[in-house]
């Protein structure tokens, strides 16, 4: 899979890119079947009427990794990020058709770590269900890339992400300060089997579902950095360890 120049340019300038057909119908069906067979009794699993989520998704379900990192995904990582990038966070989201759950505009400002430590530049620690999150230095956030694998067709009617193009280049950008006379909003429609790539500092939001269609997304974050002073990523996987399938 050879990626053309506009994808990398869009990621740098706009903060996001959408690539169709990264997974074919058979591959998507295999991923969905594997998810449906997961034991969801652990603390990493959250299920309500509005949202079903699995945090540390690949760590909790390691058999998922070879299904996700096919040759096309590996090409995206190598060509758009670099061959030294590894997985550092994974979450599965299922926004049911009847969901009234929405997310206001925000940036993804935290990473997941294996423990809490007092480190310069690492602030606003939170702990929930033995999972540690912290806001790291801006330079680390600027170096992370996110891939969102879509298991359903997603548009403005079932909670597709809304984004503010270019906002990732403005540092910490508080949503309450968005000047809509200067900024624009884009709705990111992604077909089933496609991916949306974005940088965590890109302002993004999502609306409630209004058409009763599901929106299932696998959220993967990648970095080529190690954390300081013995602090470790809560989840870490070298994705080039998997043999590239078709």
GROMACS .gro file of N, CA, C and O in nm, residues 27-91:
model
  260
   27UNK      N    1  -1.262  -0.880   0.670
   27UNK     CA    2  -1.179  -0.846   0.786
   27UNK      C    3  -1.261  -0.776   0.893
   27UNK      O    4  -1.247  -0.804   1.013
   28UNK      N    5  -1.349  -0.683   0.853
   28UNK     CA    6  -1.434  -0.614   0.951
   28UNK      C    7  -1.524  -0.714   1.021
   28UNK      O    8  -1.539  -0.711   1.145
   29UNK      N    9  -1.583  -0.806   0.947
   29UNK     CA   10  -1.671  -0.907   1.007
   29UNK      C   11  -1.594  -0.993   1.106
   29UNK      O   12  -1.647  -1.028   1.213
   30UNK      N   13  -1.468  -1.026   1.076
   30UNK     CA   14  -1.386  -1.104   1.167
   30UNK      C   15  -1.356  -1.030   1.296
   30UNK      O   16  -1.357  -1.088   1.405
   31UNK      N   17  -1.330  -0.899   1.285
   31UNK     CA   18  -1.304  -0.817   1.404
   31UNK      C   19  -1.429  -0.809   1.491
   31UNK      O   20  -1.423  -0.825   1.613
   32UNK      N   21  -1.544  -0.785   1.427
   32UNK     CA   22  -1.670  -0.774   1.501
   32UNK      C   23  -1.702  -0.906   1.571
   32UNK      O   24  -1.744  -0.907   1.688
   33UNK      N   25  -1.682  -1.017   1.503
   33UNK     CA   26  -1.709  -1.147   1.565
   33UNK      C   27  -1.620  -1.169   1.686
   33UNK      O   28  -1.666  -1.218   1.791
   34UNK      N   29  -1.492  -1.134   1.673
   34UNK     CA   30  -1.401  -1.151   1.787
   34UNK      C   31  -1.442  -1.064   1.905
   34UNK      O   32  -1.435  -1.107   2.021
   35UNK      N   33  -1.489  -0.942   1.878
   35UNK     CA   34  -1.535  -0.854   1.985
   35UNK      C   35  -1.658  -0.912   2.053
   35UNK      O   36  -1.671  -0.909   2.176
   36UNK      N   37  -1.748  -0.968   1.975
   36UNK     CA   38  -1.872  -1.024   2.031
   36UNK      C   39  -1.846  -1.144   2.122
   36UNK      O   40  -1.931  -1.178   2.205
   37UNK      N   41  -1.729  -1.206   2.108
   37UNK     CA   42  -1.696  -1.324   2.187
   37UNK      C   43  -1.609  -1.293   2.309
   37UNK      O   44  -1.563  -1.384   2.378
   38UNK      N   45  -1.588  -1.165   2.338
   38UNK     CA   46  -1.501  -1.125   2.449
   38UNK      C   47  -1.573  -1.143   2.582
   38UNK      O   48  -1.692  -1.113   2.596
   39UNK      N   49  -1.500  -1.189   2.683
   39UNK     CA   50  -1.550  -1.192   2.821
   39UNK      C   51  -1.539  -1.051   2.878
   39UNK      O   52  -1.429  -0.996   2.891
   40UNK      N   53  -1.651  -0.990   2.910
   40UNK     CA   54  -1.652  -0.849   2.950
   40UNK      C   55  -1.669  -0.830   3.101
   40UNK      O   56  -1.719  -0.727   3.146
   41UNK      N   57  -1.624  -0.925   3.179
   41UNK     CA   58  -1.644  -0.917   3.323
   41UNK      C   59  -1.536  -0.837   3.396
   41UNK      O   60  -1.550  -0.808   3.514
   42UNK      N   61  -1.425  -0.801   3.329
   42UNK     CA   62  -1.314  -0.734   3.395
   42UNK      C   63  -1.338  -0.586   3.419
   42UNK      O   64  -1.433  -0.526   3.368
   43UNK      N   65  -1.247  -0.522   3.495
   43UNK     CA   66  -1.262  -0.380   3.530
   43UNK      C   67  -1.236  -0.287   3.412
   43UNK      O   68  -1.271  -0.170   3.418
   44UNK      N   69  -1.171  -0.337   3.307
   44UNK     CA   70  -1.142  -0.253   3.191
   44UNK      C   71  -1.264  -0.235   3.102
   44UNK      O   72  -1.261  -0.158   3.006
   45UNK      N   73  -1.373  -0.306   3.133
   45UNK     CA   74  -1.491  -0.303   3.049
   45UNK      C   75  -1.599  -0.215   3.113
   45UNK      O   76  -1.625  -0.223   3.233
   46UNK      N   77  -1.660  -0.133   3.031
   46UNK     CA   78  -1.768  -0.046   3.078
   46UNK      C   79  -1.886  -0.062   2.984
   46UNK      O   80  -1.871  -0.050   2.862
   47UNK      N   81  -2.002  -0.092   3.039
   47UNK     CA   82  -2.119  -0.109   2.955
   47UNK      C   83  -2.239  -0.044   3.020
   47UNK      O   84  -2.276  -0.076   3.133
   48UNK      N   85  -2.300   0.054   2.948
   48UNK     CA   86  -2.422   0.118   2.991
   48UNK      C   87  -2.517   0.121   2.871
   48UNK      O   88  -2.483   0.074   2.763
   49UNK      N   89  -2.635   0.178   2.889
   49UNK     CA   90  -2.729   0.188   2.777
   49UNK      C   91  -2.679   0.283   2.670
   49UNK      O   92  -2.721   0.276   2.554
   50UNK      N   93  -2.590   0.376   2.707
   50UNK     CA   94  -2.540   0.475   2.612
   50UNK      C   95  -2.403   0.442   2.554
   50UNK      O   96  -2.368   0.494   2.448
   51UNK      N   97  -2.325   0.361   2.621
   51UNK     CA   98  -2.187   0.340   2.576
   51UNK      C   99  -2.134   0.207   2.625
   51UNK      O  100  -2.152   0.170   2.742
   52UNK      N  101  -2.068   0.137   2.535
   52UNK     CA  102  -1.993   0.017   2.569
   52UNK      C  103  -1.848   0.046   2.533
   52UNK      O  104  -1.818   0.083   2.420
   53UNK      N  105  -1.758   0.034   2.629
   53UNK     CA  106  -1.617   0.068   2.604
   53UNK      C  107  -1.527  -0.037   2.668
   53UNK      O  108  -1.559  -0.092   2.774
   54UNK      N  109  -1.415  -0.063   2.601
   54UNK     CA  110  -1.311  -0.150   2.655
   54UNK      C  111  -1.181  -0.071   2.652
   54UNK      O  112  -1.130  -0.038   2.543
   55UNK      N  113  -1.128  -0.038   2.768
   55UNK     CA  114  -1.000   0.031   2.776
   55UNK      C  115  -0.888  -0.070   2.781
   55UNK      O  116  -0.908  -0.185   2.815
   56UNK      N  117  -0.768  -0.029   2.741
   56UNK     CA  118  -0.653  -0.118   2.726
   56UNK      C  119  -0.696  -0.238   2.639
   56UNK      O  120  -0.669  -0.353   2.671
   57UNK      N  121  -0.759  -0.204   2.529
   57UNK     CA  122  -0.828  -0.302   2.445
   57UNK      C  123  -0.735  -0.415   2.400
   57UNK      O  124  -0.766  -0.533   2.414
   58UNK      N  125  -0.618  -0.379   2.343
   58UNK     CA  126  -0.527  -0.481   2.293
   58UNK      C  127  -0.464  -0.559   2.408
   58UNK      O  128  -0.441  -0.680   2.398
   59UNK      N  129  -0.438  -0.492   2.518
   59UNK     CA  130  -0.381  -0.561   2.634
   59UNK      C  131  -0.481  -0.659   2.692
   59UNK      O  132  -0.444  -0.771   2.734
   60UNK      N  133  -0.607  -0.621   2.698
   60UNK     CA  134  -0.711  -0.708   2.751
   60UNK      C  135  -0.748  -0.820   2.654
   60UNK      O  136  -0.785  -0.930   2.696
   61UNK      N  137  -0.737  -0.791   2.524
   61UNK     CA  138  -0.775  -0.888   2.421
   61UNK      C  139  -0.660  -0.901   2.321
   61UNK      O  140  -0.668  -0.852   2.208
   62UNK      N  141  -0.549  -0.963   2.359
   62UNK     CA  142  -0.431  -0.968   2.272
   62UNK      C  143  -0.455  -1.037   2.138
   62UNK      O  144  -0.385  -1.006   2.040
   63UNK      N  145  -0.553  -1.125   2.129
   63UNK     CA  146  -0.583  -1.191   2.002
   63UNK      C  147  -0.634  -1.093   1.897
   63UNK      O  148  -0.639  -1.126   1.777
   64UNK      N  149  -0.670  -0.971   1.939
   64UNK     CA  150  -0.718  -0.870   1.846
   64UNK      C  151  -0.605  -0.811   1.761
   64UNK      O  152  -0.627  -0.770   1.646
   65UNK      N  153  -0.483  -0.809   1.815
   65UNK     CA  154  -0.373  -0.740   1.747
   65UNK      C  155  -0.348  -0.790   1.606
   65UNK      O  156  -0.338  -0.709   1.512
   66UNK      N  157  -0.334  -0.922   1.581
   66UNK     CA  158  -0.309  -0.965   1.443
   66UNK      C  159  -0.425  -0.937   1.348
   66UNK      O  160  -0.403  -0.931   1.226
   67UNK      N  161  -0.546  -0.919   1.402
   67UNK     CA  162  -0.659  -0.884   1.316
   67UNK      C  163  -0.652  -0.738   1.272
   67UNK      O  164  -0.699  -0.703   1.163
   68UNK      N  165  -0.595  -0.652   1.357
   68UNK     CA  166  -0.593  -0.508   1.328
   68UNK      C  167  -0.472  -0.465   1.247
   68UNK      O  168  -0.483  -0.375   1.162
   69UNK      N  169  -0.357  -0.527   1.273
   69UNK     CA  170  -0.235  -0.477   1.210
   69UNK      C  171  -0.202  -0.556   1.084
   69UNK      O  172  -0.102  -0.626   1.073
   70UNK      N  173  -0.292  -0.540   0.985
   70UNK     CA  174  -0.268  -0.600   0.854
   70UNK      C  175  -0.165  -0.516   0.778
   70UNK      O  176  -0.112  -0.416   0.828
   71UNK      N  177  -0.134  -0.556   0.656
   71UNK     CA  178  -0.029  -0.487   0.580
   71UNK      C  179  -0.066  -0.342   0.553
   71UNK      O  180   0.021  -0.254   0.550
   72UNK      N  181  -0.193  -0.313   0.535
   72UNK     CA  182  -0.235  -0.176   0.506
   72UNK      C  183  -0.219  -0.087   0.629
   72UNK      O  184  -0.174   0.027   0.620
   73UNK      N  185  -0.255  -0.139   0.746
   73UNK     CA  186  -0.234  -0.063   0.870
   73UNK      C  187  -0.085  -0.041   0.895
   73UNK      O  188  -0.043   0.069   0.934
   74UNK      N  189  -0.004  -0.141   0.875
   74UNK     CA  190   0.139  -0.125   0.898
   74UNK      C  191   0.199  -0.023   0.801
   74UNK      O  192   0.287   0.054   0.838
   75UNK      N  193   0.149  -0.020   0.677
   75UNK     CA  194   0.196   0.079   0.581
   75UNK      C  195   0.159   0.220   0.624
   75UNK      O  196   0.239   0.314   0.611
   76UNK      N  197   0.038   0.237   0.677
   76UNK     CA  198  -0.004   0.369   0.725
   76UNK      C  199   0.088   0.417   0.836
   76UNK      O  200   0.135   0.531   0.836
   77UNK      N  201   0.116   0.329   0.932
   77UNK     CA  202   0.202   0.366   1.045
   77UNK      C  203   0.343   0.399   0.998
   77UNK      O  204   0.399   0.503   1.034
   78UNK      N  205   0.400   0.314   0.915
   78UNK     CA  206   0.538   0.334   0.869
   78UNK      C  207   0.552   0.459   0.784
   78UNK      O  208   0.647   0.536   0.801
   79UNK      N  209   0.458   0.479   0.692
   79UNK     CA  210   0.473   0.587   0.594
   79UNK      C  211   0.427   0.723   0.646
   79UNK      O  212   0.483   0.826   0.608
   80UNK      N  213   0.327   0.725   0.734
   80UNK     CA  214   0.277   0.853   0.784
   80UNK      C  215   0.337   0.892   0.918
   80UNK      O  216   0.348   1.010   0.948
   81UNK      N  217   0.375   0.794   1.001
   81UNK     CA  218   0.434   0.825   1.131
   81UNK      C  219   0.584   0.796   1.129
   81UNK      O  220   0.666   0.883   1.154
   82UNK      N  221   0.621   0.671   1.103
   82UNK     CA  222   0.760   0.627   1.107
   82UNK      C  223   0.766   0.485   1.158
   82UNK      O  224   0.681   0.442   1.237
   83UNK      N  225   0.869   0.409   1.115
   83UNK     CA  226   0.874   0.267   1.154
   83UNK      C  227   0.920   0.246   1.298
   83UNK      O  228   0.933   0.132   1.342
   84UNK      N  229   0.943   0.355   1.371
   84UNK     CA  230   0.979   0.343   1.513
   84UNK      C  231   0.860   0.369   1.605
   84UNK      O  232   0.877   0.376   1.727
   85UNK      N  233   0.740   0.381   1.550
   85UNK     CA  234   0.621   0.409   1.631
   85UNK      C  235   0.559   0.280   1.681
   85UNK      O  236   0.550   0.181   1.609
   86UNK      N  237   0.517   0.282   1.809
   86UNK     CA  238   0.453   0.167   1.872
   86UNK      C  239   0.319   0.208   1.932
   86UNK      O  240   0.296   0.326   1.962
   87UNK      N  241   0.233   0.111   1.954
   87UNK     CA  242   0.103   0.135   2.016
   87UNK      C  243   0.122   0.167   2.164
   87UNK      O  244   0.193   0.095   2.235
   88UNK      N  245   0.057   0.275   2.212
   88UNK     CA  246   0.066   0.312   2.353
   88UNK      C  247  -0.071   0.328   2.421
   88UNK      O  248  -0.077   0.354   2.541
   89UNK      N  249  -0.179   0.316   2.346
   89UNK     CA  250  -0.312   0.319   2.406
   89UNK      C  251  -0.411   0.260   2.306
   89UNK      O  252  -0.400   0.285   2.185
   90UNK      N  253  -0.508   0.185   2.358
   90UNK     CA  254  -0.614   0.134   2.271
   90UNK      C  255  -0.745   0.130   2.348
   90UNK      O  256  -0.750   0.092   2.465
   91UNK      N  257  -0.852   0.171   2.281
   91UNK     CA  258  -0.986   0.172   2.340
   91UNK      C  259  -1.086   0.129   2.233
   91UNK      O  260  -1.076   0.170   2.117
   0.00000   0.00000   0.00000
